[in-house]
mmCIF file of C-alpha atoms and ligand atoms in Angstrom:
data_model
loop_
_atom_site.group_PDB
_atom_site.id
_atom_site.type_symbol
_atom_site.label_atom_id
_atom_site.label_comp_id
_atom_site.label_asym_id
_atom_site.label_seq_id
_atom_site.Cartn_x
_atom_site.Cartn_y
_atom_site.Cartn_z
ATOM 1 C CA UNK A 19 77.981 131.526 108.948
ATOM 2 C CA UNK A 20 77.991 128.157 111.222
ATOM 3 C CA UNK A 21 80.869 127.908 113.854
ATOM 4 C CA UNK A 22 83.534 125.580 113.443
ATOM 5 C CA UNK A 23 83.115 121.919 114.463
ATOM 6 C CA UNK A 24 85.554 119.198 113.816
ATOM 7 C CA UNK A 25 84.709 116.855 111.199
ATOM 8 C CA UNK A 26 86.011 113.108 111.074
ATOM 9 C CA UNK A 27 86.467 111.074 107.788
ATOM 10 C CA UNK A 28 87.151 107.521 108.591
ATOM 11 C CA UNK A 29 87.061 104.654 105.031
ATOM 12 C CA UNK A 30 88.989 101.846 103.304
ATOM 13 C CA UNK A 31 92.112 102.884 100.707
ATOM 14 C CA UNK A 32 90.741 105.059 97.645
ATOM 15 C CA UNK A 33 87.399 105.399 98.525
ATOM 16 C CA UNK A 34 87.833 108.904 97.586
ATOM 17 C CA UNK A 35 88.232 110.360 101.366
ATOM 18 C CA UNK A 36 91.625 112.990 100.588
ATOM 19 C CA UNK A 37 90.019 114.072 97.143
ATOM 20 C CA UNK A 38 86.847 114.849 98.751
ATOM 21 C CA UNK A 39 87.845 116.093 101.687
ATOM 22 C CA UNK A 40 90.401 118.670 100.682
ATOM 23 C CA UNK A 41 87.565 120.066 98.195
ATOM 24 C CA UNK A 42 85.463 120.514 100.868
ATOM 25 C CA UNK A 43 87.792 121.945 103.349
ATOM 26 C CA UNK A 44 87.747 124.689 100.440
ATOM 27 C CA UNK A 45 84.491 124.891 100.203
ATOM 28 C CA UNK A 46 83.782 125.740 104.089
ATOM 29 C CA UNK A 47 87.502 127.039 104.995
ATOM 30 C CA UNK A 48 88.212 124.722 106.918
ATOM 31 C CA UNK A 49 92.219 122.617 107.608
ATOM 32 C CA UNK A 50 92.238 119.428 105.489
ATOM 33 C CA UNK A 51 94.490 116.675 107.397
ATOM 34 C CA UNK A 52 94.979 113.467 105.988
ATOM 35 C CA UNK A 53 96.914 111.587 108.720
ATOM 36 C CA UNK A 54 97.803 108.722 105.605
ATOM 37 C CA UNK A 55 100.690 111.187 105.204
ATOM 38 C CA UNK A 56 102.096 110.873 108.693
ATOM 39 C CA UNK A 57 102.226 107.763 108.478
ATOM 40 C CA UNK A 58 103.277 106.897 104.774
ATOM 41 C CA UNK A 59 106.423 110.141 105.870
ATOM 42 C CA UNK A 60 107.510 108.374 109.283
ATOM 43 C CA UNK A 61 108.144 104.827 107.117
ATOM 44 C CA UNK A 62 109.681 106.423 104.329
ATOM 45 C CA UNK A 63 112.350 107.736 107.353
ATOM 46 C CA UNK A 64 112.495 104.531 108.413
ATOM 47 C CA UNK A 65 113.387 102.701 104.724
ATOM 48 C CA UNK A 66 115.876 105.204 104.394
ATOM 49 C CA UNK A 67 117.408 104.878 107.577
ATOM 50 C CA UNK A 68 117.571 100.824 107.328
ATOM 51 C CA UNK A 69 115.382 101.045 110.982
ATOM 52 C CA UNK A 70 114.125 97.103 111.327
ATOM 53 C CA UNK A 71 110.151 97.131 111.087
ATOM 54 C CA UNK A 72 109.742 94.013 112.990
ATOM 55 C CA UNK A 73 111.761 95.924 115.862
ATOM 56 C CA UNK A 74 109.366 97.850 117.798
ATOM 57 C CA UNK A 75 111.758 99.332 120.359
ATOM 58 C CA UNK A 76 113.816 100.421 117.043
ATOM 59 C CA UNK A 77 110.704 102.212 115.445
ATOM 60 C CA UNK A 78 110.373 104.136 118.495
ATOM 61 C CA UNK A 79 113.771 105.081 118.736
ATOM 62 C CA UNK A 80 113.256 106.682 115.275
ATOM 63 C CA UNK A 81 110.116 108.010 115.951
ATOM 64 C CA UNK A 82 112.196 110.399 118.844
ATOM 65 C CA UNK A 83 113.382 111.417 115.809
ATOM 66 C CA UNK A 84 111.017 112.181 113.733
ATOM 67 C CA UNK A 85 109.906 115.670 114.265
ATOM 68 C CA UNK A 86 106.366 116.693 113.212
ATOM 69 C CA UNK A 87 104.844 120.048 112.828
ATOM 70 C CA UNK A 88 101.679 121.485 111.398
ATOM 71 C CA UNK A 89 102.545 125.013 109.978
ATOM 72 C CA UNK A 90 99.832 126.711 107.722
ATOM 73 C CA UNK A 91 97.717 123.760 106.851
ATOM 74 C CA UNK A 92 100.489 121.509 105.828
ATOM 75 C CA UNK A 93 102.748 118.877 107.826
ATOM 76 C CA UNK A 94 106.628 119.624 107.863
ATOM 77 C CA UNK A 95 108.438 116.391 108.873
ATOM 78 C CA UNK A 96 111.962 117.651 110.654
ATOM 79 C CA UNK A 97 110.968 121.002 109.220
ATOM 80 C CA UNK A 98 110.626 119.313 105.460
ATOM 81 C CA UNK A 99 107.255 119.308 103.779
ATOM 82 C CA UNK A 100 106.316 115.558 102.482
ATOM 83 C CA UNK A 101 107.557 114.432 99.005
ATOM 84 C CA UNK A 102 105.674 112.221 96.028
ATOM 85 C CA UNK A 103 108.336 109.022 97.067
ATOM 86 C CA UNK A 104 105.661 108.783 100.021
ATOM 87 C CA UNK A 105 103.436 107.308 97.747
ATOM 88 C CA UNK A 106 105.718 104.980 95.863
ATOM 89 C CA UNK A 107 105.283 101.042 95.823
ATOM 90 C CA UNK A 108 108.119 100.345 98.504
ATOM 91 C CA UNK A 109 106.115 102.583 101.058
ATOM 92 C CA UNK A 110 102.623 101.679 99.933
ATOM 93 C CA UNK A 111 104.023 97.904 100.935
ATOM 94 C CA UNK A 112 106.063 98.773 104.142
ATOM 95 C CA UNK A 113 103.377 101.314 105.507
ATOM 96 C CA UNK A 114 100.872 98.544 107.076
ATOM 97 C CA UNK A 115 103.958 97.000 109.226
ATOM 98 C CA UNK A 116 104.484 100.333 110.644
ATOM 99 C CA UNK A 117 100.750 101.333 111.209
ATOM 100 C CA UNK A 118 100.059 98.070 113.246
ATOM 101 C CA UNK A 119 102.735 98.870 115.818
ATOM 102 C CA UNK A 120 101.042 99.970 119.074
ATOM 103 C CA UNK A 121 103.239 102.510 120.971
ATOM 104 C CA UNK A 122 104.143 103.860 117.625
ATOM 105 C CA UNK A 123 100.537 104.536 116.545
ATOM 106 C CA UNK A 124 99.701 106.415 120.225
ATOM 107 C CA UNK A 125 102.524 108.503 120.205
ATOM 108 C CA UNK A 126 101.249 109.515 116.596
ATOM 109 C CA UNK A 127 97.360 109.807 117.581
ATOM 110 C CA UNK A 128 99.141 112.147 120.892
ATOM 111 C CA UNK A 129 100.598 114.137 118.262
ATOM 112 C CA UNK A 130 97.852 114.751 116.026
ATOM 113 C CA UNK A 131 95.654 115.144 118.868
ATOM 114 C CA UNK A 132 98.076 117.958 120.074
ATOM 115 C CA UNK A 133 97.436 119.689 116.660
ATOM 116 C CA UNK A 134 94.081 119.353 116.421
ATOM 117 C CA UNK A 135 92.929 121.356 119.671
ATOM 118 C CA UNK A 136 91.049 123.782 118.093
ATOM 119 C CA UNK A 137 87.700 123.138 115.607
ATOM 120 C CA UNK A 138 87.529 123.843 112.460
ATOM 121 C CA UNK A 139 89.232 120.264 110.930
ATOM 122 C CA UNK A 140 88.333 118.116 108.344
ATOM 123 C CA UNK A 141 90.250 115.300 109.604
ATOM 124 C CA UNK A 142 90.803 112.033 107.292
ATOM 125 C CA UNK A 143 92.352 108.463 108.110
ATOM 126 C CA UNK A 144 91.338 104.919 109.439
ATOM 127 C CA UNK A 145 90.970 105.625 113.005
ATOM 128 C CA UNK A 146 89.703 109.039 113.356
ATOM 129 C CA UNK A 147 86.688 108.470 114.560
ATOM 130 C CA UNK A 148 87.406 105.700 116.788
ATOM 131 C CA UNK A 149 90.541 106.773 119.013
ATOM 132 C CA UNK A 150 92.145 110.280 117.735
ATOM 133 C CA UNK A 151 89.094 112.255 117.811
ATOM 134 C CA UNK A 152 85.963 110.541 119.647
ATOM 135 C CA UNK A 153 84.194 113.633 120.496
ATOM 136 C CA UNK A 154 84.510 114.934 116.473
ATOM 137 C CA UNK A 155 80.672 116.681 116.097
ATOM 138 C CA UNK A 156 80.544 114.735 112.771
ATOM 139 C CA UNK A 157 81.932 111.300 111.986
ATOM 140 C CA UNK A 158 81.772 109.669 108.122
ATOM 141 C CA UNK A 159 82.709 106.562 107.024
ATOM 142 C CA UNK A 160 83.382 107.317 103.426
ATOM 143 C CA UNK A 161 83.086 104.080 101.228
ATOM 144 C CA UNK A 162 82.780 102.525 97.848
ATOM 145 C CA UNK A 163 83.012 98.769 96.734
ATOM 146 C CA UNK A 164 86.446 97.507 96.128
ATOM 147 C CA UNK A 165 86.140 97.236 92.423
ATOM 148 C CA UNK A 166 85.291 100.797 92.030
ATOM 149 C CA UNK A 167 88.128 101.782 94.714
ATOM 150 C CA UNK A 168 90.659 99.481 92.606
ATOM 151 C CA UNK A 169 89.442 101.056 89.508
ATOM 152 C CA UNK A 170 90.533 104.623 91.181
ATOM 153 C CA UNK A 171 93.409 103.083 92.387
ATOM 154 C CA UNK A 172 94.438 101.831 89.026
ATOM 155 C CA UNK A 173 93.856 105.191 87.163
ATOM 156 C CA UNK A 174 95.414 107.399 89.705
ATOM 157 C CA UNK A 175 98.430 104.716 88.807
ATOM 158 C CA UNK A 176 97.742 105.410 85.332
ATOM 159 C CA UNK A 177 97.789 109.439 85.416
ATOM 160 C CA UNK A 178 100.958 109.495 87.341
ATOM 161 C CA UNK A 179 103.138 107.154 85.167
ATOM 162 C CA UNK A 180 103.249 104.541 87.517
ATOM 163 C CA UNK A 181 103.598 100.680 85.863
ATOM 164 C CA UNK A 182 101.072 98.203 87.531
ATOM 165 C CA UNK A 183 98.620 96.205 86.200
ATOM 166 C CA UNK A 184 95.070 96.097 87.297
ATOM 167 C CA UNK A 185 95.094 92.629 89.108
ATOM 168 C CA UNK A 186 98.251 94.124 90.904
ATOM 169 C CA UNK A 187 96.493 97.006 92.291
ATOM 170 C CA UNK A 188 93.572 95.296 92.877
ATOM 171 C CA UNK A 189 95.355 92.159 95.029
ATOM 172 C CA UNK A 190 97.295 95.121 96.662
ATOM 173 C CA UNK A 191 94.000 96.822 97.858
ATOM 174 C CA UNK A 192 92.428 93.338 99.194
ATOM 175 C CA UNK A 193 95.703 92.754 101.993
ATOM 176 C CA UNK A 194 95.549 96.097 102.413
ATOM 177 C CA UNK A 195 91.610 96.299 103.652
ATOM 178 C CA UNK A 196 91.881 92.970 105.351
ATOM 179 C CA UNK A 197 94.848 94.482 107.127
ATOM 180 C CA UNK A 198 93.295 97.790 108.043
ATOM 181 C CA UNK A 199 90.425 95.924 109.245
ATOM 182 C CA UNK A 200 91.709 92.973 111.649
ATOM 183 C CA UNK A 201 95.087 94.977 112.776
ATOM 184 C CA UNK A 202 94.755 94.842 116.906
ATOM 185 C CA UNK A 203 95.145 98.525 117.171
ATOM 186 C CA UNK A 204 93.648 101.251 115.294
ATOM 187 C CA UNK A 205 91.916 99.271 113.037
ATOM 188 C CA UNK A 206 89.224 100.597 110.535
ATOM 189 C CA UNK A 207 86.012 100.181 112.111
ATOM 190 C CA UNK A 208 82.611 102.285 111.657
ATOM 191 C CA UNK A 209 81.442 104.067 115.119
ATOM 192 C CA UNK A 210 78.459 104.101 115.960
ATOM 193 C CA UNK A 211 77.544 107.740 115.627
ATOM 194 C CA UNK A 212 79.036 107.726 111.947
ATOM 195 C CA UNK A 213 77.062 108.173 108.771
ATOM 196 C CA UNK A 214 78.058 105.692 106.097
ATOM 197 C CA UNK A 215 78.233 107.654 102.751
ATOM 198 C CA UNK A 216 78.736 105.127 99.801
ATOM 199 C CA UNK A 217 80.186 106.899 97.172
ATOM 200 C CA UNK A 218 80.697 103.932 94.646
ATOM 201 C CA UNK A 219 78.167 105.165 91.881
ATOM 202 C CA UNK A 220 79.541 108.903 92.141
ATOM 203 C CA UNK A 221 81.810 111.273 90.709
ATOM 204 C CA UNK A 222 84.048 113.305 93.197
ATOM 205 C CA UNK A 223 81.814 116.215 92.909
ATOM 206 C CA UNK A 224 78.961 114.487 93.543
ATOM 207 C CA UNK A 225 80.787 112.960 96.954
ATOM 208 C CA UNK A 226 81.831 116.439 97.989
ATOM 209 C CA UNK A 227 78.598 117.742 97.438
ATOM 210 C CA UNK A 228 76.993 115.193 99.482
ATOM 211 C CA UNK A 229 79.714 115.823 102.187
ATOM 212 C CA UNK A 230 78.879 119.084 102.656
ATOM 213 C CA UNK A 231 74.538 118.332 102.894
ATOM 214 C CA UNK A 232 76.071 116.319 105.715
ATOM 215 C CA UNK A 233 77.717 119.328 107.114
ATOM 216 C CA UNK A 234 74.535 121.738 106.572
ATOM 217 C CA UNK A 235 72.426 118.943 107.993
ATOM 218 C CA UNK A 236 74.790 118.875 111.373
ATOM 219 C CA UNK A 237 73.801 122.804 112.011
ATOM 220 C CA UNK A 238 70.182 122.055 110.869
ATOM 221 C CA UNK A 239 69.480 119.551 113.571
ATOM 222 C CA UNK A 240 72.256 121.090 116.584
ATOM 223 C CA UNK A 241 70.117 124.083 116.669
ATOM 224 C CA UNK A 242 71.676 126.381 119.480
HETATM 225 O O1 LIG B 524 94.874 106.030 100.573
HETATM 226 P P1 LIG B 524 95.681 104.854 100.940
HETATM 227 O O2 LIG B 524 94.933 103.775 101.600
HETATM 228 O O3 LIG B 524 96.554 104.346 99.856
HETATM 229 O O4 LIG B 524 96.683 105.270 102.045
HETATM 230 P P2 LIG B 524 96.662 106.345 103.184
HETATM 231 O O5 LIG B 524 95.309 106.757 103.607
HETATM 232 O O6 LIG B 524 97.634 107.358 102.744
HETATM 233 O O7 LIG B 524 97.247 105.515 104.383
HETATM 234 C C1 LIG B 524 98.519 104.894 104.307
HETATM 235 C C2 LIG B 524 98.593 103.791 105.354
HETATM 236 O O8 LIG B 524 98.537 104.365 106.643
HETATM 237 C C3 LIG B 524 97.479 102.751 105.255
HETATM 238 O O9 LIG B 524 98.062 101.477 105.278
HETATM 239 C C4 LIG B 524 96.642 102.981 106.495
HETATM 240 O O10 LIG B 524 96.240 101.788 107.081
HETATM 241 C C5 LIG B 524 97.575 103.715 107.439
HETATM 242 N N1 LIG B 524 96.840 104.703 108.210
HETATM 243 C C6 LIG B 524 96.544 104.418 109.509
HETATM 244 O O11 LIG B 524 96.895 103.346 109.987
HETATM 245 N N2 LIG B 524 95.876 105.302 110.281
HETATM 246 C C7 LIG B 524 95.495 106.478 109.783
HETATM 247 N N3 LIG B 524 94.854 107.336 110.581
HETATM 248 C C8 LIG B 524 95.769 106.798 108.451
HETATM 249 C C9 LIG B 524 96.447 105.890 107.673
HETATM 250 O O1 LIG B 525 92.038 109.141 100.344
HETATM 251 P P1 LIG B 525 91.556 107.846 99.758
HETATM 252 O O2 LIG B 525 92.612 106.791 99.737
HETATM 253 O O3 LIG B 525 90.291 107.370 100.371
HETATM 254 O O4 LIG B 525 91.175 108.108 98.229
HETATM 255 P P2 LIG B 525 91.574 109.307 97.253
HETATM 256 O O5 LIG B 525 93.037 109.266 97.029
HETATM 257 O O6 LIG B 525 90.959 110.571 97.710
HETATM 258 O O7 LIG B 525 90.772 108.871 95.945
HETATM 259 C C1 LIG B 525 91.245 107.894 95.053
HETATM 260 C C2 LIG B 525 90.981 108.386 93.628
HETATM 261 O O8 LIG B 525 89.592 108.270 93.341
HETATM 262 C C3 LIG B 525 91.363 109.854 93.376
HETATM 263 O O9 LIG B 525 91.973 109.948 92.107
HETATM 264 C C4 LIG B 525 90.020 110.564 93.377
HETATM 265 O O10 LIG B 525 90.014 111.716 92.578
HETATM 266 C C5 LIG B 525 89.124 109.488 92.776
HETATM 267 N N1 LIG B 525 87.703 109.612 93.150
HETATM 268 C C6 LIG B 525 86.740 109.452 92.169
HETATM 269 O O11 LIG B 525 87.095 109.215 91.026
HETATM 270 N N2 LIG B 525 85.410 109.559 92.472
HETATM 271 C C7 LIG B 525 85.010 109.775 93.711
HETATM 272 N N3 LIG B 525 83.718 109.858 93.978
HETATM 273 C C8 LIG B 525 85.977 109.915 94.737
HETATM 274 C C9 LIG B 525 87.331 109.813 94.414
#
């Protein structure tokens, strides 16, 4: 058996990087963590507490209150596990405002770093890589084109009853990459030391079965 490393799964929205992920964590026992959730739970507090987004010093204030704990594999957010409503339209369109606030986003990477002391992580967001975990043995920019992660999009949509139409989703994901991308802070960049995996012509197996050559192939060439 290899030991544990951490592994770090940086990529634009839908580019399959949870789905994959989470199958391998299975696959090689290791913790899944998609930090999406974190921040997708702490603006959901915030809509339902009226906080203003545009008010830093406000955000903060809620973010004191905002407990977060990681208790077998899962997050509990003031002790609660996360809900579906994370994922609704409201939050999908407030999330971004949130993400690009500075303070907010290093008291969250403190916290997740704080979690993540051990190995043995499959760790999945925008910025992984880049600021929460630098010294991650294996970095991968997961990626596909934005047709094919619209298409995804659209269908996941689809499957879960959600009303949108495929332009919708598809003008949705273009803010939302330009915005991950040119946000001053923790902004979706590819390190150098990543591998780019482009998963665009694949099905989710496929992806996860590439993942994990990538993970055989770390051990192969950090012979001990
Ligand atoms: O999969 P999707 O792009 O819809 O969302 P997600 O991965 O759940 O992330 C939700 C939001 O949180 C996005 O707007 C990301 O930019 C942001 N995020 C972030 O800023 N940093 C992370 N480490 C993870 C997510
Ligand atoms: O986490 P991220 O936003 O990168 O994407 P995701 O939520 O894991 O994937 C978006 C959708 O694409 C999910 O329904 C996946 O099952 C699907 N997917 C796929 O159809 N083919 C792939 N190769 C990867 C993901």
């Amino acid at each position: 058996m290899h030991r544990k490393i951490n592994i770090a799964i940086d990529g634009p929205a839908a580019s399959g990087k949870s789905a994959a992920a989470y199958l391998l964590a299975k696959k090689i026992n290791y913790q899944f963590m998609d930090t999406g959730i974190i921040y997708r739970s702490f603006t959901n507090y915030c809509l339902k507490n009226k906080i203003d987004f545009e008010n830093q010093d406000l955000v903060l204030s809620a973010l004191q209150l905002f407990d977060m704990k990681w208790v077998n594999g899962h997050f509990l957010f003031n002790d609660q596990p996360s809900t579906e409503e994370i994922y609704n339209k409201n939050v999908t369109s407030k999330v971004p405002l949130i993400a690009t606030l500075v303070e907010v986003r290093k008291l969250i990477v403190a916290k997740i770093q704080e979690i993540v002391q051990n190995q043995g992580f499959i760790v999945v967001g925008r910025d992984i890589s880049s600021v929460v975990l630098p010294n991650a043995q294996l970095k991968i920019f997961l990626t596909s084109s934005l047709h094919i992660r619209s298409e995804r999009r659209y269908q996941q949509y689809l499957k879960e009853g959600i009303s949108i139409t495929q332009e919708q989703v598809y003008n949705d994901m273009v803010i939302r990459d330009n915005i991950d991308k040119t946000r001053s802070t923790g902004q979706l960049v590819i390190v150098k030391d990543a591998i780019i995996l482009d998963n665009s012509d694949f099905i989710l197996a496929t992806t996860v079965a590439k993942l994990k050559i990538l993970y055989d192939n770390y051990f192969i060439s950090h012979k001990k």
